[in-house]
């Protein structure tokens, strides 16, 4: 099983292209520097609202990532485009991995 982070956030529509352009660097930083990071999927819900679904090896890995915040350049750039966080939830998959 994997821990799943589900974050709903808002980005003004005019920043959507920049958000998508910043995504690969953020994912590279997570893969290189965040223990337990498995994968992430970004879902556009509306013109200005998004879901980021991130799979972690454990709840502890997710908690440590939250504690560290935007401590890498790619993560900082992506996070800086977010206008507001609507919600953050944590759950567990029923499959062996997040894939």
mmCIF file of C-alpha atoms in Angstrom:
data_model
loop_
_atom_site.group_PDB
_atom_site.id
_atom_site.type_symbol
_atom_site.label_atom_id
_atom_site.label_comp_id
_atom_site.label_asym_id
_atom_site.label_seq_id
_atom_site.Cartn_x
_atom_site.Cartn_y
_atom_site.Cartn_z
ATOM 1 C CA UNK A 1 0.000 0.000 0.000
ATOM 2 C CA UNK A 2 1.043 3.595 -0.564
ATOM 3 C CA UNK A 3 0.133 6.847 1.119
ATOM 4 C CA UNK A 4 -1.733 9.272 -1.128
ATOM 5 C CA UNK A 5 -1.582 13.046 -0.776
ATOM 6 C CA UNK A 6 -4.495 14.861 -2.420
ATOM 7 C CA UNK A 7 -4.029 18.616 -2.591
ATOM 8 C CA UNK A 8 -6.651 20.911 -4.125
ATOM 9 C CA UNK A 9 -5.331 24.344 -5.043
ATOM 10 C CA UNK A 10 -6.123 27.418 -7.118
ATOM 11 C CA UNK A 11 -3.989 28.975 -9.819
ATOM 12 C CA UNK A 12 -5.278 31.910 -11.879
ATOM 13 C CA UNK A 13 -6.061 30.733 -15.416
ATOM 14 C CA UNK A 14 -3.452 33.093 -16.835
ATOM 15 C CA UNK A 15 -0.743 31.210 -14.862
ATOM 16 C CA UNK A 16 -1.811 27.715 -15.985
ATOM 17 C CA UNK A 17 0.771 27.526 -18.772
ATOM 18 C CA UNK A 18 3.547 28.541 -16.371
ATOM 19 C CA UNK A 19 2.335 25.961 -13.851
ATOM 20 C CA UNK A 20 2.518 23.193 -16.441
ATOM 21 C CA UNK A 21 5.947 24.382 -17.587
ATOM 22 C CA UNK A 22 7.215 24.307 -13.971
ATOM 23 C CA UNK A 23 5.851 20.826 -13.262
ATOM 24 C CA UNK A 24 8.721 18.715 -14.711
ATOM 25 C CA UNK A 25 11.385 20.481 -12.592
ATOM 26 C CA UNK A 26 9.255 20.046 -9.471
ATOM 27 C CA UNK A 27 8.864 16.325 -10.158
ATOM 28 C CA UNK A 28 12.606 15.963 -10.793
ATOM 29 C CA UNK A 29 13.332 17.623 -7.443
ATOM 30 C CA UNK A 30 10.878 15.330 -5.678
ATOM 31 C CA UNK A 31 12.356 12.222 -7.342
ATOM 32 C CA UNK A 32 15.930 13.271 -6.539
ATOM 33 C CA UNK A 33 15.455 14.521 -3.006
ATOM 34 C CA UNK A 34 12.267 13.218 -1.346
ATOM 35 C CA UNK A 35 12.469 9.823 0.300
ATOM 36 C CA UNK A 36 9.452 7.689 -0.502
ATOM 37 C CA UNK A 37 8.226 9.751 -3.465
ATOM 38 C CA UNK A 38 6.634 7.327 -5.952
ATOM 39 C CA UNK A 39 4.732 9.395 -8.518
ATOM 40 C CA UNK A 40 2.393 12.334 -8.969
ATOM 41 C CA UNK A 41 -0.541 13.194 -11.189
ATOM 42 C CA UNK A 42 -1.937 16.640 -11.817
ATOM 43 C CA UNK A 43 -5.640 17.040 -12.617
ATOM 44 C CA UNK A 44 -7.239 20.261 -13.832
ATOM 45 C CA UNK A 45 -10.685 20.517 -12.257
ATOM 46 C CA UNK A 46 -11.696 23.922 -13.659
ATOM 47 C CA UNK A 47 -10.087 26.996 -15.217
ATOM 48 C CA UNK A 48 -8.433 27.889 -11.911
ATOM 49 C CA UNK A 49 -8.651 24.781 -9.706
ATOM 50 C CA UNK A 50 -6.350 21.755 -9.684
ATOM 51 C CA UNK A 51 -5.816 18.470 -7.838
ATOM 52 C CA UNK A 52 -2.307 17.204 -7.220
ATOM 53 C CA UNK A 53 -2.363 13.495 -6.402
ATOM 54 C CA UNK A 54 0.990 12.365 -5.017
ATOM 55 C CA UNK A 55 1.902 8.816 -4.053
ATOM 56 C CA UNK A 56 4.330 8.258 -1.165
ATOM 57 C CA UNK A 57 5.878 5.104 0.255
ATOM 58 C CA UNK A 58 4.555 5.909 3.719
ATOM 59 C CA UNK A 59 2.741 8.458 5.810
ATOM 60 C CA UNK A 60 6.102 9.370 7.367
ATOM 61 C CA UNK A 61 7.549 10.155 3.912
ATOM 62 C CA UNK A 62 4.622 12.463 3.201
ATOM 63 C CA UNK A 63 4.958 14.178 6.596
ATOM 64 C CA UNK A 64 8.681 14.764 6.057
ATOM 65 C CA UNK A 65 8.055 16.243 2.624
ATOM 66 C CA UNK A 66 5.461 18.623 4.079
ATOM 67 C CA UNK A 67 7.892 19.610 6.817
ATOM 68 C CA UNK A 68 10.545 20.461 4.226
ATOM 69 C CA UNK A 69 8.191 22.470 2.023
ATOM 70 C CA UNK A 70 9.601 24.214 -1.040
ATOM 71 C CA UNK A 71 13.280 23.722 -0.221
ATOM 72 C CA UNK A 72 14.417 23.003 -3.799
ATOM 73 C CA UNK A 73 14.327 25.410 -6.775
ATOM 74 C CA UNK A 74 11.944 23.364 -8.930
ATOM 75 C CA UNK A 75 9.520 22.882 -6.046
ATOM 76 C CA UNK A 76 9.720 26.567 -5.123
ATOM 77 C CA UNK A 77 8.917 27.691 -8.677
ATOM 78 C CA UNK A 78 5.885 25.408 -8.898
ATOM 79 C CA UNK A 79 4.585 26.352 -5.442
ATOM 80 C CA UNK A 80 5.050 30.081 -6.143
ATOM 81 C CA UNK A 81 2.456 29.888 -8.927
ATOM 82 C CA UNK A 82 -0.245 28.617 -6.557
ATOM 83 C CA UNK A 83 -2.627 31.347 -5.435
ATOM 84 C CA UNK A 84 -4.205 29.363 -2.598
ATOM 85 C CA UNK A 85 -4.445 25.854 -1.196
ATOM 86 C CA UNK A 86 -8.053 24.746 -0.782
ATOM 87 C CA UNK A 87 -7.439 21.450 1.013
ATOM 88 C CA UNK A 88 -4.887 18.727 1.720
ATOM 89 C CA UNK A 89 -5.942 15.172 2.483
ATOM 90 C CA UNK A 90 -4.099 11.940 3.136
ATOM 91 C CA UNK A 91 -5.260 8.440 2.326
ATOM 92 C CA UNK A 92 -3.976 4.951 1.592
ATOM 93 C CA UNK A 93 -4.200 2.934 -1.607
ATOM 94 C CA UNK A 94 -5.462 -0.603 -1.626
ATOM 95 C CA UNK A 95 -2.848 -1.608 -4.255
ATOM 96 C CA UNK A 96 0.761 -2.539 -3.555
ATOM 97 C CA UNK A 97 2.098 0.697 -5.162
ATOM 98 C CA UNK A 98 0.777 4.035 -6.356
ATOM 99 C CA UNK A 99 1.239 3.072 -10.016
#
